[in-house]
Amino acid sequence: MPPEDRRRAGFKDRTRLAAAREQLLSAITPHDRTERLRLSLADGRVVATELTAPAPVPNYERAAMDGYAVRARDTVGASSRSPVVLDALDREADCRPDGAVPVHTGSEIPRGADAVVKIEEADPVGDEIEVFAALAAGTNVGPIGEDVTEGQLLYEPGHRLRPSDLGLLKSVGCYEVEVYQTPTVGVVPTGEELVEADPEPGELIETNGLTVSQLVDRWGGVATYRNTVTDDESALRAAIQRDLTKDVIVTTGGSSVGERDLLPEVVDELGEVFVHGVAIKPGSPVALGVVQETPVLMLPGNPVACIITAQQFLRPALKQAGHMSVEPVPTQSATLDRKLPSEPGTRTFARVKTSAGDGDSETDTGDEENRLTATPVRTGGAGILSSVALADGWVVIPEEREGYSAGETVAVERWEAMP
């Protein structure tokens, strides 16, 4: 659509959120770059190859209790009334017939022994040990490979490593791991009114690029935070072309239908814009495209809309590019203390603060989460950054609803807690 026609038409036909996200993800092929890292550097990274255990853990039979290692056959008939008497042996000795070797939890079972008498079921008397329990072979003995067996599959490609995973890998003798390289994102703020500090009347301090860059880092990518690009077709074109080596390009501002909103035309000229206008609020002016197989996400310039569209589009795009799974947003149940309106056919993200309620003596379950109260911060104002920064999360109102009534139980998305 020519720029003049698009600006006249506005966003009469907006794509549903789920469909827009599906189109975006279908345009993203996960990269195939890998690197080998020491375990100390691999926390949060994504496994690129199948990982199996080269050795069992433990690699020896170990005592599961403090006590005495014995031969099970030597304890036949032992009881509290009729103990079996065994010879007390040195801690470093092999276990010979009718002998007992002191052991502690985790120590290696001495040669010749096949069971451990718990210390409370034995009584040392001089050079002898009285045993008050009859044991079967293997009692209180941890076998080789009890934790991990040799050759056991530990992790498949796509698993994101956690600190506990790194400990397990070290325990089996893996000290390095092949992982996918961290996906790269070019973050390009746009707008001739943006400055870095000390704004004059008509100017604004640039914040979207900083916010988005930090979100990229939190979500597992590496952001290159570019200087602000003015509203000029040549400058915007050069900025997009400069970052075509990145896995994802994200711009902020210039995505709507005003005279200075030039990015959709620039991207469409260089490649293709397949979504322009999404049925969400705030954030409807978002545009999605691709240039030379590099996805380009054009986020709105209003700070709240920018953050919401980054969470809805940039996060899944970044995860897919880097072989990471998209974890669900943590939520908490809360009771609305006032009405939340919404436009039918539009998915609305309403910012709320939560607080502990007084509870209801008839319905209170004692669960603190169920006693939360959600108070809307404001239902409009896509440019009011403080409404997000001072909120605890947002309530998502689906397209088929005309809002929520006061007193309804809603799910508050704690989106800033997401990895």
PDB file of N, CA and C in Angstrom, residues 160-219:
ATOM      1  N   ARG A 160      18.440 -25.621  28.305  1.00  0.00           N
ATOM      2  CA  ARG A 160      19.140 -24.454  28.832  1.00  0.00           C
ATOM      3  C   ARG A 160      19.729 -24.813  30.189  1.00  0.00           C
ATOM      4  N   LEU A 161      21.029 -24.673  30.309  1.00  0.00           N
ATOM      5  CA  LEU A 161      21.750 -25.155  31.484  1.00  0.00           C
ATOM      6  C   LEU A 161      21.494 -24.292  32.714  1.00  0.00           C
ATOM      7  N   ARG A 162      21.324 -24.992  33.843  1.00  0.00           N
ATOM      8  CA  ARG A 162      21.147 -24.361  35.147  1.00  0.00           C
ATOM      9  C   ARG A 162      22.349 -24.699  36.026  1.00  0.00           C
ATOM     10  N   PRO A 163      22.526 -24.003  37.142  1.00  0.00           N
ATOM     11  CA  PRO A 163      23.659 -24.327  38.014  1.00  0.00           C
ATOM     12  C   PRO A 163      23.691 -25.788  38.447  1.00  0.00           C
ATOM     13  N   SER A 164      22.527 -26.382  38.738  1.00  0.00           N
ATOM     14  CA  SER A 164      22.511 -27.796  39.135  1.00  0.00           C
ATOM     15  C   SER A 164      22.962 -28.698  37.997  1.00  0.00           C
ATOM     16  N   ASP A 165      22.639 -28.323  36.753  1.00  0.00           N
ATOM     17  CA  ASP A 165      23.107 -29.103  35.603  1.00  0.00           C
ATOM     18  C   ASP A 165      24.629 -29.082  35.506  1.00  0.00           C
ATOM     19  N   LEU A 166      25.206 -27.924  35.763  1.00  0.00           N
ATOM     20  CA  LEU A 166      26.661 -27.800  35.672  1.00  0.00           C
ATOM     21  C   LEU A 166      27.330 -28.668  36.728  1.00  0.00           C
ATOM     22  N   GLY A 167      26.739 -28.728  37.923  1.00  0.00           N
ATOM     23  CA  GLY A 167      27.282 -29.600  38.955  1.00  0.00           C
ATOM     24  C   GLY A 167      27.207 -31.052  38.560  1.00  0.00           C
ATOM     25  N   LEU A 168      26.095 -31.459  37.955  1.00  0.00           N
ATOM     26  CA  LEU A 168      25.951 -32.845  37.507  1.00  0.00           C
ATOM     27  C   LEU A 168      26.969 -33.179  36.418  1.00  0.00           C
ATOM     28  N   LEU A 169      27.155 -32.277  35.465  1.00  0.00           N
ATOM     29  CA  LEU A 169      28.121 -32.528  34.394  1.00  0.00           C
ATOM     30  C   LEU A 169      29.537 -32.677  34.944  1.00  0.00           C
ATOM     31  N   LYS A 170      29.893 -31.837  35.893  1.00  0.00           N
ATOM     32  CA  LYS A 170      31.223 -31.958  36.485  1.00  0.00           C
ATOM     33  C   LYS A 170      31.375 -33.274  37.229  1.00  0.00           C
ATOM     34  N   SER A 171      30.303 -33.733  37.868  1.00  0.00           N
ATOM     35  CA  SER A 171      30.389 -34.971  38.646  1.00  0.00           C
ATOM     36  C   SER A 171      30.665 -36.188  37.775  1.00  0.00           C
ATOM     37  N   VAL A 172      30.251 -36.134  36.501  1.00  0.00           N
ATOM     38  CA  VAL A 172      30.490 -37.286  35.614  1.00  0.00           C
ATOM     39  C   VAL A 172      31.755 -37.107  34.777  1.00  0.00           C
ATOM     40  N   GLY A 173      32.479 -36.013  34.992  1.00  0.00           N
ATOM     41  CA  GLY A 173      33.739 -35.822  34.289  1.00  0.00           C
ATOM     42  C   GLY A 173      33.647 -34.974  33.042  1.00  0.00           C
ATOM     43  N   CYS A 174      32.533 -34.268  32.832  1.00  0.00           N
ATOM     44  CA  CYS A 174      32.423 -33.337  31.702  1.00  0.00           C
ATOM     45  C   CYS A 174      32.812 -31.945  32.209  1.00  0.00           C
ATOM     46  N   TYR A 175      33.870 -31.397  31.669  1.00  0.00           N
ATOM     47  CA  TYR A 175      34.365 -30.109  32.155  1.00  0.00           C
ATOM     48  C   TYR A 175      34.159 -28.986  31.136  1.00  0.00           C
ATOM     49  N   GLU A 176      33.762 -29.350  29.923  1.00  0.00           N
ATOM     50  CA  GLU A 176      33.407 -28.383  28.890  1.00  0.00           C
ATOM     51  C   GLU A 176      32.133 -28.859  28.207  1.00  0.00           C
ATOM     52  N   VAL A 177      31.426 -27.922  27.583  1.00  0.00           N
ATOM     53  CA  VAL A 177      30.166 -28.278  26.943  1.00  0.00           C
ATOM     54  C   VAL A 177      29.999 -27.472  25.660  1.00  0.00           C
ATOM     55  N   GLU A 178      29.443 -28.128  24.635  1.00  0.00           N
ATOM     56  CA  GLU A 178      29.170 -27.464  23.357  1.00  0.00           C
ATOM     57  C   GLU A 178      27.796 -26.802  23.454  1.00  0.00           C
ATOM     58  N   VAL A 179      27.750 -25.487  23.253  1.00  0.00           N
ATOM     59  CA  VAL A 179      26.504 -24.740  23.364  1.00  0.00           C
ATOM     60  C   VAL A 179      26.315 -23.876  22.128  1.00  0.00           C
ATOM     61  N   TYR A 180      25.059 -23.487  21.903  1.00  0.00           N
ATOM     62  CA  TYR A 180      24.792 -22.528  20.831  1.00  0.00           C
ATOM     63  C   TYR A 180      25.275 -21.153  21.249  1.00  0.00           C
ATOM     64  N   GLN A 181      25.822 -20.438  20.311  1.00  0.00           N
ATOM     65  CA  GLN A 181      26.211 -19.069  20.593  1.00  0.00           C
ATOM     66  C   GLN A 181      24.973 -18.240  20.930  1.00  0.00           C
ATOM     67  N   THR A 182      25.168 -17.249  21.754  1.00  0.00           N
ATOM     68  CA  THR A 182      24.063 -16.390  22.170  1.00  0.00           C
ATOM     69  C   THR A 182      23.543 -15.596  20.973  1.00  0.00           C
ATOM     70  N   PRO A 183      22.224 -15.589  20.736  1.00  0.00           N
ATOM     71  CA  PRO A 183      21.696 -14.842  19.595  1.00  0.00           C
ATOM     72  C   PRO A 183      21.950 -13.342  19.738  1.00  0.00           C
ATOM     73  N   THR A 184      22.171 -12.704  18.618  1.00  0.00           N
ATOM     74  CA  THR A 184      22.526 -11.284  18.606  1.00  0.00           C
ATOM     75  C   THR A 184      21.345 -10.444  18.123  1.00  0.00           C
ATOM     76  N   VAL A 185      21.223  -9.257  18.705  1.00  0.00           N
ATOM     77  CA  VAL A 185      20.109  -8.369  18.371  1.00  0.00           C
ATOM     78  C   VAL A 185      20.635  -6.958  18.189  1.00  0.00           C
ATOM     79  N   GLY A 186      20.308  -6.357  17.069  1.00  0.00           N
ATOM     80  CA  GLY A 186      20.595  -4.948  16.856  1.00  0.00           C
ATOM     81  C   GLY A 186      19.402  -4.115  17.320  1.00  0.00           C
ATOM     82  N   VAL A 187      19.620  -3.233  18.283  1.00  0.00           N
ATOM     83  CA  VAL A 187      18.544  -2.400  18.836  1.00  0.00           C
ATOM     84  C   VAL A 187      18.727  -0.982  18.314  1.00  0.00           C
ATOM     85  N   VAL A 188      17.748  -0.504  17.536  1.00  0.00           N
ATOM     86  CA  VAL A 188      17.873   0.774  16.843  1.00  0.00           C
ATOM     87  C   VAL A 188      16.729   1.705  17.253  1.00  0.00           C
ATOM     88  N   PRO A 189      16.968   2.631  18.179  1.00  0.00           N
ATOM     89  CA  PRO A 189      15.942   3.628  18.489  1.00  0.00           C
ATOM     90  C   PRO A 189      15.865   4.665  17.367  1.00  0.00           C
ATOM     91  N   THR A 190      14.656   5.106  17.049  1.00  0.00           N
ATOM     92  CA  THR A 190      14.499   6.096  15.983  1.00  0.00           C
ATOM     93  C   THR A 190      13.625   7.246  16.467  1.00  0.00           C
ATOM     94  N   GLY A 191      13.827   8.416  15.842  1.00  0.00           N
ATOM     95  CA  GLY A 191      13.006   9.588  16.153  1.00  0.00           C
ATOM     96  C   GLY A 191      13.846  10.835  16.255  1.00  0.00           C
ATOM     97  N   GLU A 192      13.488  11.852  15.480  1.00  0.00           N
ATOM     98  CA  GLU A 192      14.283  13.080  15.461  1.00  0.00           C
ATOM     99  C   GLU A 192      14.118  13.896  16.737  1.00  0.00           C
ATOM    100  N   GLU A 193      13.105  13.541  17.554  1.00  0.00           N
ATOM    101  CA  GLU A 193      12.863  14.288  18.788  1.00  0.00           C
ATOM    102  C   GLU A 193      13.637  13.733  19.975  1.00  0.00           C
ATOM    103  N   LEU A 194      14.380  12.634  19.776  1.00  0.00           N
ATOM    104  CA  LEU A 194      15.026  11.941  20.890  1.00  0.00           C
ATOM    105  C   LEU A 194      16.422  12.485  21.163  1.00  0.00           C
ATOM    106  N   VAL A 195      16.739  12.657  22.449  1.00  0.00           N
ATOM    107  CA  VAL A 195      18.069  13.084  22.871  1.00  0.00           C
ATOM    108  C   VAL A 195      18.496  12.190  24.039  1.00  0.00           C
ATOM    109  N   GLU A 196      19.765  12.234  24.376  1.00  0.00           N
ATOM    110  CA  GLU A 196      20.286  11.397  25.448  1.00  0.00           C
ATOM    111  C   GLU A 196      20.148  12.063  26.818  1.00  0.00           C
ATOM    112  N   ALA A 197      20.096  13.379  26.852  1.00  0.00           N
ATOM    113  CA  ALA A 197      20.003  14.077  28.141  1.00  0.00           C
ATOM    114  C   ALA A 197      19.592  15.527  27.891  1.00  0.00           C
ATOM    115  N   ASP A 198      19.166  16.205  28.940  1.00  0.00           N
ATOM    116  CA  ASP A 198      18.850  17.636  28.923  1.00  0.00           C
ATOM    117  C   ASP A 198      17.927  18.022  27.770  1.00  0.00           C
ATOM    118  N   PRO A 199      16.708  17.469  27.730  1.00  0.00           N
ATOM    119  CA  PRO A 199      15.814  17.767  26.607  1.00  0.00           C
ATOM    120  C   PRO A 199      15.306  19.210  26.618  1.00  0.00           C
ATOM    121  N   GLU A 200      15.226  19.784  25.444  1.00  0.00           N
ATOM    122  CA  GLU A 200      14.581  21.076  25.248  1.00  0.00           C
ATOM    123  C   GLU A 200      13.089  20.839  25.036  1.00  0.00           C
ATOM    124  N   PRO A 201      12.264  21.877  25.082  1.00  0.00           N
ATOM    125  CA  PRO A 201      10.844  21.705  24.755  1.00  0.00           C
ATOM    126  C   PRO A 201      10.676  21.032  23.393  1.00  0.00           C
ATOM    127  N   GLY A 202       9.836  19.997  23.349  1.00  0.00           N
ATOM    128  CA  GLY A 202       9.642  19.243  22.110  1.00  0.00           C
ATOM    129  C   GLY A 202      10.570  18.056  21.968  1.00  0.00           C
ATOM    130  N   GLU A 203      11.519  17.915  22.865  1.00  0.00           N
ATOM    131  CA  GLU A 203      12.449  16.786  22.826  1.00  0.00           C
ATOM    132  C   GLU A 203      12.151  15.807  23.967  1.00  0.00           C
ATOM    133  N   LEU A 204      12.561  14.565  23.770  1.00  0.00           N
ATOM    134  CA  LEU A 204      12.376  13.528  24.778  1.00  0.00           C
ATOM    135  C   LEU A 204      13.674  12.772  24.980  1.00  0.00           C
ATOM    136  N   ILE A 205      13.931  12.337  26.197  1.00  0.00           N
ATOM    137  CA  ILE A 205      15.096  11.483  26.448  1.00  0.00           C
ATOM    138  C   ILE A 205      14.812  10.081  25.916  1.00  0.00           C
ATOM    139  N   GLU A 206      15.752   9.541  25.197  1.00  0.00           N
ATOM    140  CA  GLU A 206      15.608   8.197  24.622  1.00  0.00           C
ATOM    141  C   GLU A 206      15.672   7.152  25.729  1.00  0.00           C
ATOM    142  N   THR A 207      14.622   6.355  25.873  1.00  0.00           N
ATOM    143  CA  THR A 207      14.585   5.294  26.888  1.00  0.00           C
ATOM    144  C   THR A 207      14.280   3.919  26.315  1.00  0.00           C
ATOM    145  N   ASN A 208      13.561   3.900  25.185  1.00  0.00           N
ATOM    146  CA  ASN A 208      13.139   2.603  24.649  1.00  0.00           C
ATOM    147  C   ASN A 208      14.314   1.700  24.291  1.00  0.00           C
ATOM    148  N   GLY A 209      15.329   2.284  23.679  1.00  0.00           N
ATOM    149  CA  GLY A 209      16.479   1.471  23.274  1.00  0.00           C
ATOM    150  C   GLY A 209      17.179   0.849  24.463  1.00  0.00           C
ATOM    151  N   LEU A 210      17.323   1.640  25.536  1.00  0.00           N
ATOM    152  CA  LEU A 210      17.941   1.118  26.753  1.00  0.00           C
ATOM    153  C   LEU A 210      17.102  -0.017  27.341  1.00  0.00           C
ATOM    154  N   THR A 211      15.792   0.215  27.448  1.00  0.00           N
ATOM    155  CA  THR A 211      14.911  -0.805  28.022  1.00  0.00           C
ATOM    156  C   THR A 211      14.950  -2.088  27.216  1.00  0.00           C
ATOM    157  N   VAL A 212      14.814  -1.962  25.916  1.00  0.00           N
ATOM    158  CA  VAL A 212      14.799  -3.151  25.055  1.00  0.00           C
ATOM    159  C   VAL A 212      16.131  -3.884  25.112  1.00  0.00           C
ATOM    160  N   SER A 213      17.230  -3.145  25.123  1.00  0.00           N
ATOM    161  CA  SER A 213      18.553  -3.777  25.196  1.00  0.00           C
ATOM    162  C   SER A 213      18.695  -4.601  26.476  1.00  0.00           C
ATOM    163  N   GLN A 214      18.224  -4.061  27.582  1.00  0.00           N
ATOM    164  CA  GLN A 214      18.304  -4.798  28.844  1.00  0.00           C
ATOM    165  C   GLN A 214      17.394  -6.018  28.834  1.00  0.00           C
ATOM    166  N   LEU A 215      16.235  -5.910  28.199  1.00  0.00           N
ATOM    167  CA  LEU A 215      15.353  -7.063  28.072  1.00  0.00           C
ATOM    168  C   LEU A 215      15.999  -8.152  27.224  1.00  0.00           C
ATOM    169  N   VAL A 216      16.664  -7.761  26.161  1.00  0.00           N
ATOM    170  CA  VAL A 216      17.371  -8.738  25.322  1.00  0.00           C
ATOM    171  C   VAL A 216      18.391  -9.513  26.148  1.00  0.00           C
ATOM    172  N   ASP A 217      19.180  -8.792  26.932  1.00  0.00           N
ATOM    173  CA  ASP A 217      20.181  -9.448  27.767  1.00  0.00           C
ATOM    174  C   ASP A 217      19.520 -10.382  28.779  1.00  0.00           C
ATOM    175  N   ARG A 218      18.416  -9.962  29.370  1.00  0.00           N
ATOM    176  CA  ARG A 218      17.723 -10.802  30.354  1.00  0.00           C
ATOM    177  C   ARG A 218      17.140 -12.035  29.695  1.00  0.00           C
ATOM    178  N   TRP A 219      16.692 -11.909  28.457  1.00  0.00           N
ATOM    179  CA  TRP A 219      16.042 -13.026  27.777  1.00  0.00           C
ATOM    180  C   TRP A 219      17.028 -13.960  27.067  1.00  0.00           C
TER     181      TRP A 219
END
